[in-house]
């Protein structure tokens, strides 16, 4: 079909609205995760854990981290799988992939060599119920051959592999530590969708959450589009092509937020240059350890270098890096959002840069 022709402002507004970052906030956590398709889990909590920060950015002060715990551990309306939190309603779209895992000989060979270890881990969980990895004895026959962080962490590695295969699942958390149980006790009985159909539906849902994306990200989902100032063909979600008026707002985004996660897309659509600098030497950082991108209506306008100092109960803003000139209105909106973030985080004070 003939590609839709979009100017960049329209494409940006489609992307912002798809990510629930326009002025019309979603109603609740479950509908938010359903639209976004997942919340990414990341241990960095310079401001707040990523999943909570992304949820707060959409839902505002009405969101509490306990809402996420309740949905995961009590209601089972969400599930945690491979560092992503997804709607339980999407479980059937992942079962075929779990059944085919692992995809490579290295991991298949390790599992085969440690089959007795695998059966022991399953027996422990079956008999004892949810357990932390440290509560399970390492009975590996062959250690996991890694030069990275997984060295000599055979129990955790086995649990990760069994979770990827859909044999065990994350049942909850004690602090930041995961508890594991048999998948049949965590997941409801669900008929799997065929691998081909699951891939198609997941691509459609992914595009719906992004609004516009390259085919490398969403395959043939949606309809083709060309966006002024960019090369090649994009894919656009048909439902996003409406004439509804756009009303924006100001938001502080996690560096892992899907609006900015694809740095090339952020540059093409928003002319926004960004990289996460937590692994960059301090003297070489441009924006800060965990700088928060700033969205204002349909533009990404800067970064806020902020840290939650919980001991002092302060949200400390070391710098605001504007990408465009900040008008008094924009400055007030960004300050108000920082104050809202401090309040939601339970911090008594917001400390702005002195210059």
Coordinates of C-alpha atoms in Angstrom, one line a residue:
X1 CA 0.0 0.0 0.0
X2 CA 1.0 3.6 -0.4
X3 CA 2.9 4.8 2.7
X4 CA 1.2 7.4 4.9
X5 CA 3.0 10.8 4.7
X6 CA 3.6 12.3 8.2
X7 CA 5.4 15.4 9.3
X8 CA 7.7 15.0 12.3
X9 CA 5.4 16.9 14.7
X10 CA 2.6 14.4 13.9
X11 CA 5.0 11.5 14.3
X12 CA 6.2 12.8 17.6
X13 CA 2.6 13.2 18.9
X14 CA 1.7 9.7 17.8
X15 CA 4.7 8.4 19.7
X16 CA 4.0 10.4 22.8
X17 CA 0.3 9.5 22.9
X18 CA 1.1 5.8 22.3
X19 CA 3.4 5.8 25.3
X20 CA 0.6 7.4 27.5
X21 CA 2.6 10.6 27.9
X22 CA 0.1 13.1 26.7
X23 CA -2.2 15.0 29.0
X24 CA -4.8 12.2 29.2
X25 CA -3.4 9.9 32.0
X26 CA -4.3 6.3 32.1
X27 CA -6.8 5.0 34.7
X28 CA -4.8 2.4 36.5
X29 CA -1.6 0.3 36.6
X30 CA -2.9 -2.7 34.7
X31 CA -4.2 -0.7 31.8
X32 CA -0.9 1.2 31.7
X33 CA 1.2 -2.0 31.5
X34 CA -1.2 -3.5 29.0
X35 CA -0.7 -0.5 26.7
X36 CA 3.0 -0.3 27.2
X37 CA 3.2 -4.2 27.0
X38 CA 5.9 -4.3 29.7
X39 CA 7.8 -2.5 32.4
X40 CA 11.5 -3.1 32.3
X41 CA 13.2 -4.1 35.6
X42 CA 16.5 -2.5 36.3
X43 CA 18.4 -2.5 39.7
X44 CA 19.5 1.1 39.3
X45 CA 17.6 3.3 41.7
X46 CA 19.4 6.6 41.6
X47 CA 16.0 8.3 41.6
X48 CA 13.6 5.3 41.8
X49 CA 13.5 1.8 40.4
X50 CA 12.8 2.0 36.7
X51 CA 9.5 0.1 36.7
X52 CA 8.1 2.4 39.4
X53 CA 9.4 5.5 37.8
X54 CA 7.9 4.6 34.4
X55 CA 4.5 3.9 36.1
X56 CA 4.6 7.1 38.1
X57 CA 5.4 9.1 35.0
X58 CA 2.2 7.8 33.5
X59 CA -0.1 7.6 36.5
X60 CA 1.1 10.4 38.7
X61 CA 0.8 10.7 42.4
X62 CA -2.0 8.1 42.6
X63 CA 0.6 5.4 41.8
X64 CA 2.3 3.6 44.7
X65 CA 5.0 0.9 44.4
X66 CA 2.8 -1.4 46.5
X67 CA 0.4 -1.4 43.6
X68 CA 3.0 -3.2 41.5
X69 CA 3.7 -5.7 44.3
X70 CA 0.0 -6.4 44.7
X71 CA -0.5 -7.0 41.0
X72 CA 2.5 -9.3 40.8
X73 CA 2.3 -11.3 44.0
X74 CA -1.4 -11.3 45.1
X75 CA -3.7 -10.5 42.1
X76 CA -1.3 -12.2 39.6
X77 CA -2.6 -9.8 37.0
X78 CA 1.1 -9.1 36.0
X79 CA 4.0 -11.5 35.8
X80 CA 7.8 -11.0 35.9
X81 CA 9.8 -12.8 33.2
X82 CA 13.3 -12.2 32.1
X83 CA 13.6 -8.7 33.7
X84 CA 10.3 -7.6 32.2
X85 CA 6.9 -7.1 33.9
X86 CA 4.1 -8.1 31.6
X87 CA 0.3 -8.4 31.7
X88 CA -0.7 -12.0 32.7
X89 CA -3.2 -11.8 29.8
X90 CA -0.2 -11.9 27.4
X91 CA 1.3 -15.1 28.9
X92 CA -0.1 -17.2 26.0
X93 CA 2.0 -15.0 23.6
X94 CA 5.2 -16.1 25.3
X95 CA 4.6 -19.8 26.0
X96 CA 5.7 -21.0 22.5
X97 CA 9.0 -19.1 22.9
X98 CA 9.5 -20.6 26.4
X99 CA 8.9 -24.1 25.0
X100 CA 11.5 -23.6 22.3
X101 CA 14.2 -22.2 24.7
X102 CA 17.2 -22.3 24.7
X103 CA 18.0 -21.2 21.2
X104 CA 21.7 -22.1 21.2
X105 CA 23.9 -25.1 21.7
X106 CA 25.9 -23.6 24.5
X107 CA 23.0 -23.4 26.9
X108 CA 21.4 -26.6 25.7
X109 CA 24.6 -28.5 26.4
X110 CA 24.9 -27.0 29.9
X111 CA 21.4 -27.9 30.7
X112 CA 21.9 -31.5 29.4
X113 CA 25.1 -31.9 31.5
X114 CA 23.3 -30.6 34.6
X115 CA 20.0 -32.5 34.1
X116 CA 20.3 -34.0 37.6
X117 CA 20.8 -30.5 39.0
X118 CA 17.8 -29.3 37.1
X119 CA 15.6 -32.1 38.5
X120 CA 16.9 -31.4 42.0
X121 CA 16.0 -27.7 41.8
X122 CA 12.5 -28.5 40.6
X123 CA 12.1 -31.1 43.4
X124 CA 13.2 -28.5 46.1
X125 CA 10.6 -26.0 44.8
X126 CA 7.9 -28.6 44.5
X127 CA 8.5 -29.8 48.1
X128 CA 9.4 -26.6 49.9
X129 CA 7.5 -23.9 47.9
X130 CA 8.9 -20.4 47.0
X131 CA 12.6 -20.1 47.7
X132 CA 15.4 -17.6 47.3
X133 CA 18.3 -18.8 45.2
X134 CA 20.6 -18.8 48.2
X135 CA 18.3 -21.4 49.9
X136 CA 19.0 -23.9 47.1
X137 CA 22.1 -26.0 47.2
X138 CA 24.5 -25.9 44.3
X139 CA 24.6 -29.4 42.9
X140 CA 25.8 -28.5 39.5
X141 CA 27.9 -31.2 37.7
X142 CA 29.4 -28.7 35.3
X143 CA 29.8 -25.0 36.3
X144 CA 28.4 -22.4 34.0
X145 CA 31.4 -21.4 31.8
X146 CA 31.3 -17.6 31.9
X147 CA 33.9 -14.9 32.3
X148 CA 31.3 -12.4 33.5
X149 CA 29.1 -11.9 36.5
X150 CA 27.6 -15.4 36.3
X151 CA 30.8 -17.2 37.3
X152 CA 30.2 -19.6 40.1
X153 CA 26.5 -18.6 40.4
X154 CA 25.2 -21.9 39.2
X155 CA 21.9 -21.9 41.2
X156 CA 20.9 -18.5 39.9
X157 CA 21.9 -19.5 36.4
X158 CA 19.8 -22.6 36.5
X159 CA 16.8 -20.7 37.9
X160 CA 17.2 -18.1 35.1
X161 CA 17.3 -20.9 32.5
X162 CA 14.3 -22.8 34.0
X163 CA 12.3 -19.5 34.0
X164 CA 13.2 -18.9 30.4
X165 CA 11.9 -22.4 29.6
X166 CA 8.7 -21.8 31.6
X167 CA 9.4 -24.4 34.2
X168 CA 9.8 -22.0 37.1
X169 CA 8.7 -18.4 37.6
X170 CA 9.3 -15.5 39.9
X171 CA 6.8 -15.8 42.7
X172 CA 7.7 -12.5 44.5
X173 CA 10.5 -10.6 46.0
X174 CA 12.1 -10.2 49.4
X175 CA 13.7 -6.8 49.1
X176 CA 15.4 -7.0 45.7
X177 CA 15.9 -10.7 45.9
X178 CA 13.6 -12.9 43.8
X179 CA 11.7 -15.8 45.2
X180 CA 11.2 -18.7 42.8
X181 CA 8.5 -21.4 42.5
X182 CA 7.2 -23.9 40.0
X183 CA 5.6 -22.0 37.1
X184 CA 2.4 -24.0 37.5
X185 CA 1.8 -22.3 40.8
X186 CA 2.4 -18.8 39.5
X187 CA 1.0 -18.9 36.0
X188 CA -2.7 -19.7 35.3
X189 CA -3.5 -22.6 33.0
X190 CA -3.2 -21.0 29.6
X191 CA -3.3 -22.5 26.1
X192 CA -0.2 -21.4 24.1
X193 CA -0.6 -19.4 20.9
X194 CA 1.5 -20.8 18.0
X195 CA 4.9 -19.3 17.6
X196 CA 4.0 -17.6 14.3
X197 CA 0.8 -16.1 15.6
X198 CA 2.4 -15.1 18.9
X199 CA 5.2 -13.3 17.0
X200 CA 2.6 -11.5 14.8
X201 CA 0.5 -10.4 17.8
X202 CA 3.5 -9.3 19.9
X203 CA 4.7 -7.2 17.0
X204 CA 1.3 -5.5 16.7
X205 CA 1.2 -4.8 20.4
X206 CA 4.8 -3.5 20.3
X207 CA 3.9 -1.1 17.5
X208 CA 0.7 0.0 19.3
X209 CA 2.9 0.9 22.3
X210 CA 5.3 2.9 20.2
X211 CA 3.0 4.5 17.7
X212 CA 5.7 4.6 15.0
X213 CA 8.7 2.4 14.6
X214 CA 11.1 0.9 12.1
X215 CA 10.4 -2.5 10.6
X216 CA 13.5 -3.9 12.4
X217 CA 11.6 -3.4 15.6
X218 CA 8.0 -4.4 14.7
X219 CA 8.3 -6.3 11.4
X220 CA 5.3 -6.0 9.1
X221 CA 2.9 -4.8 11.8
X222 CA 0.8 -1.8 11.1
X223 CA 1.0 0.2 7.9
X224 CA 3.9 1.8 6.0
X225 CA 4.7 5.5 6.6
X226 CA 7.3 8.1 5.5
X227 CA 8.2 10.8 8.0
X228 CA 9.6 14.1 6.7
X229 CA 13.3 14.7 7.5
X230 CA 14.0 10.9 7.8
X231 CA 15.0 8.3 5.3
X232 CA 13.4 5.0 4.6
X233 CA 10.0 3.6 5.5
X234 CA 8.5 3.4 9.0
X235 CA 5.6 1.4 10.3
X236 CA 2.6 3.2 12.0
X237 CA -0.2 1.8 14.1
X238 CA -3.4 2.4 12.2
X239 CA -5.3 3.3 15.4
X240 CA -2.9 6.2 15.9
X241 CA -3.9 7.8 12.6
X242 CA -6.8 9.9 13.9
X243 CA -7.5 13.6 14.0
X244 CA -8.0 13.8 17.8
X245 CA -6.4 17.0 19.1
X246 CA -3.2 16.6 20.9
X247 CA -2.7 18.0 24.4
X248 CA 0.7 17.5 26.0
X249 CA 2.2 17.8 29.4
X250 CA 5.7 17.9 31.0
X251 CA 7.2 14.7 32.2
X252 CA 10.5 13.5 33.6
X253 CA 11.4 10.2 32.0
X254 CA 13.6 7.3 33.1
X255 CA 16.6 6.7 30.8
X256 CA 15.0 3.3 30.1
X257 CA 11.7 4.8 29.1
X258 CA 10.5 3.4 25.8
X259 CA 10.0 6.9 24.3
X260 CA 13.8 7.4 24.4
X261 CA 15.1 3.9 24.7
X262 CA 15.8 3.6 21.0
X263 CA 18.4 6.4 20.8
X264 CA 18.4 6.5 16.9
X265 CA 14.6 6.8 16.9
X266 CA 14.8 9.6 19.5
X267 CA 17.3 11.4 17.3
X268 CA 15.3 11.0 14.1
X269 CA 11.9 12.0 15.6
X270 CA 12.8 14.4 18.4
X271 CA 16.3 15.5 17.4
X272 CA 17.2 14.3 20.9
X273 CA 20.8 13.3 21.7
X274 CA 21.2 11.1 24.8
X275 CA 23.1 8.3 26.3
X276 CA 23.0 6.7 29.8
X277 CA 26.3 7.8 31.5
X278 CA 26.3 5.7 34.7
X279 CA 29.2 3.6 33.2
X280 CA 31.0 6.7 31.9
X281 CA 33.9 8.1 34.1
X282 CA 32.6 11.0 36.0
X283 CA 34.9 13.5 34.4
X284 CA 33.6 12.5 31.0
X285 CA 29.9 12.8 31.6
X286 CA 27.9 15.4 29.7
X287 CA 24.6 15.2 31.6
X288 CA 25.1 13.1 34.7
X289 CA 25.0 9.6 36.2
X290 CA 21.3 9.0 35.7
X291 CA 20.1 12.1 33.9
X292 CA 16.3 12.1 33.3
X293 CA 15.1 13.2 29.8
X294 CA 12.6 16.0 29.9
X295 CA 9.4 15.8 27.7
X296 CA 7.5 18.9 27.2
X297 CA 4.4 18.4 25.1
X298 CA 5.7 16.8 21.9
X299 CA 9.4 17.7 22.3
X300 CA 12.3 16.3 24.3
X301 CA 13.7 19.5 25.7
X302 CA 16.6 18.6 28.0
X303 CA 17.9 16.4 30.8
X304 CA 17.8 16.7 34.6
X305 CA 20.7 15.3 36.6
X306 CA 18.9 14.3 39.8
X307 CA 19.6 11.9 42.7
X308 CA 17.3 10.8 45.5
X309 CA 19.3 11.2 48.7
X310 CA 17.1 9.2 51.0
X311 CA 19.2 9.6 54.1
X312 CA 18.8 13.4 53.9
X313 CA 15.3 13.1 52.4
X314 CA 16.2 15.3 49.5
X315 CA 15.8 15.1 45.7
X316 CA 19.1 16.7 44.8
X317 CA 19.2 18.2 41.3
X318 CA 22.8 18.8 40.4
X319 CA 22.1 20.3 36.9
X320 CA 19.4 21.0 34.4
X321 CA 20.7 20.7 30.8
X322 CA 18.4 22.4 28.4
X323 CA 18.4 21.4 24.7
X324 CA 16.2 24.4 23.8
X325 CA 15.9 27.8 25.5
X326 CA 13.8 27.4 28.6
X327 CA 11.0 30.0 28.7
X328 CA 9.6 31.0 32.1
X329 CA 6.6 28.8 31.4
X330 CA 8.8 25.8 30.6
X331 CA 11.1 26.4 33.6
X332 CA 8.1 26.5 35.9
X333 CA 6.7 23.3 34.4
X334 CA 10.0 21.4 34.8
X335 CA 10.4 22.6 38.4
X336 CA 6.8 21.6 39.2
X337 CA 7.5 18.1 37.9
X338 CA 10.7 17.8 39.9
X339 CA 8.7 18.8 43.0
X340 CA 6.0 16.2 42.2
X341 CA 8.7 13.6 41.8
X342 CA 10.2 14.5 45.2
X343 CA 6.8 14.4 46.9
X344 CA 5.9 11.0 45.3
X345 CA 9.3 9.6 46.4
X346 CA 8.6 10.5 50.0
X347 CA 11.4 13.1 50.1
X348 CA 10.9 16.2 52.2
X349 CA 12.9 18.6 50.1
X350 CA 13.8 19.5 46.5
X351 CA 17.3 21.0 46.2
X352 CA 17.8 22.8 42.9
X353 CA 21.2 23.8 41.4
X354 CA 22.5 27.1 42.8
X355 CA 23.2 28.4 39.3

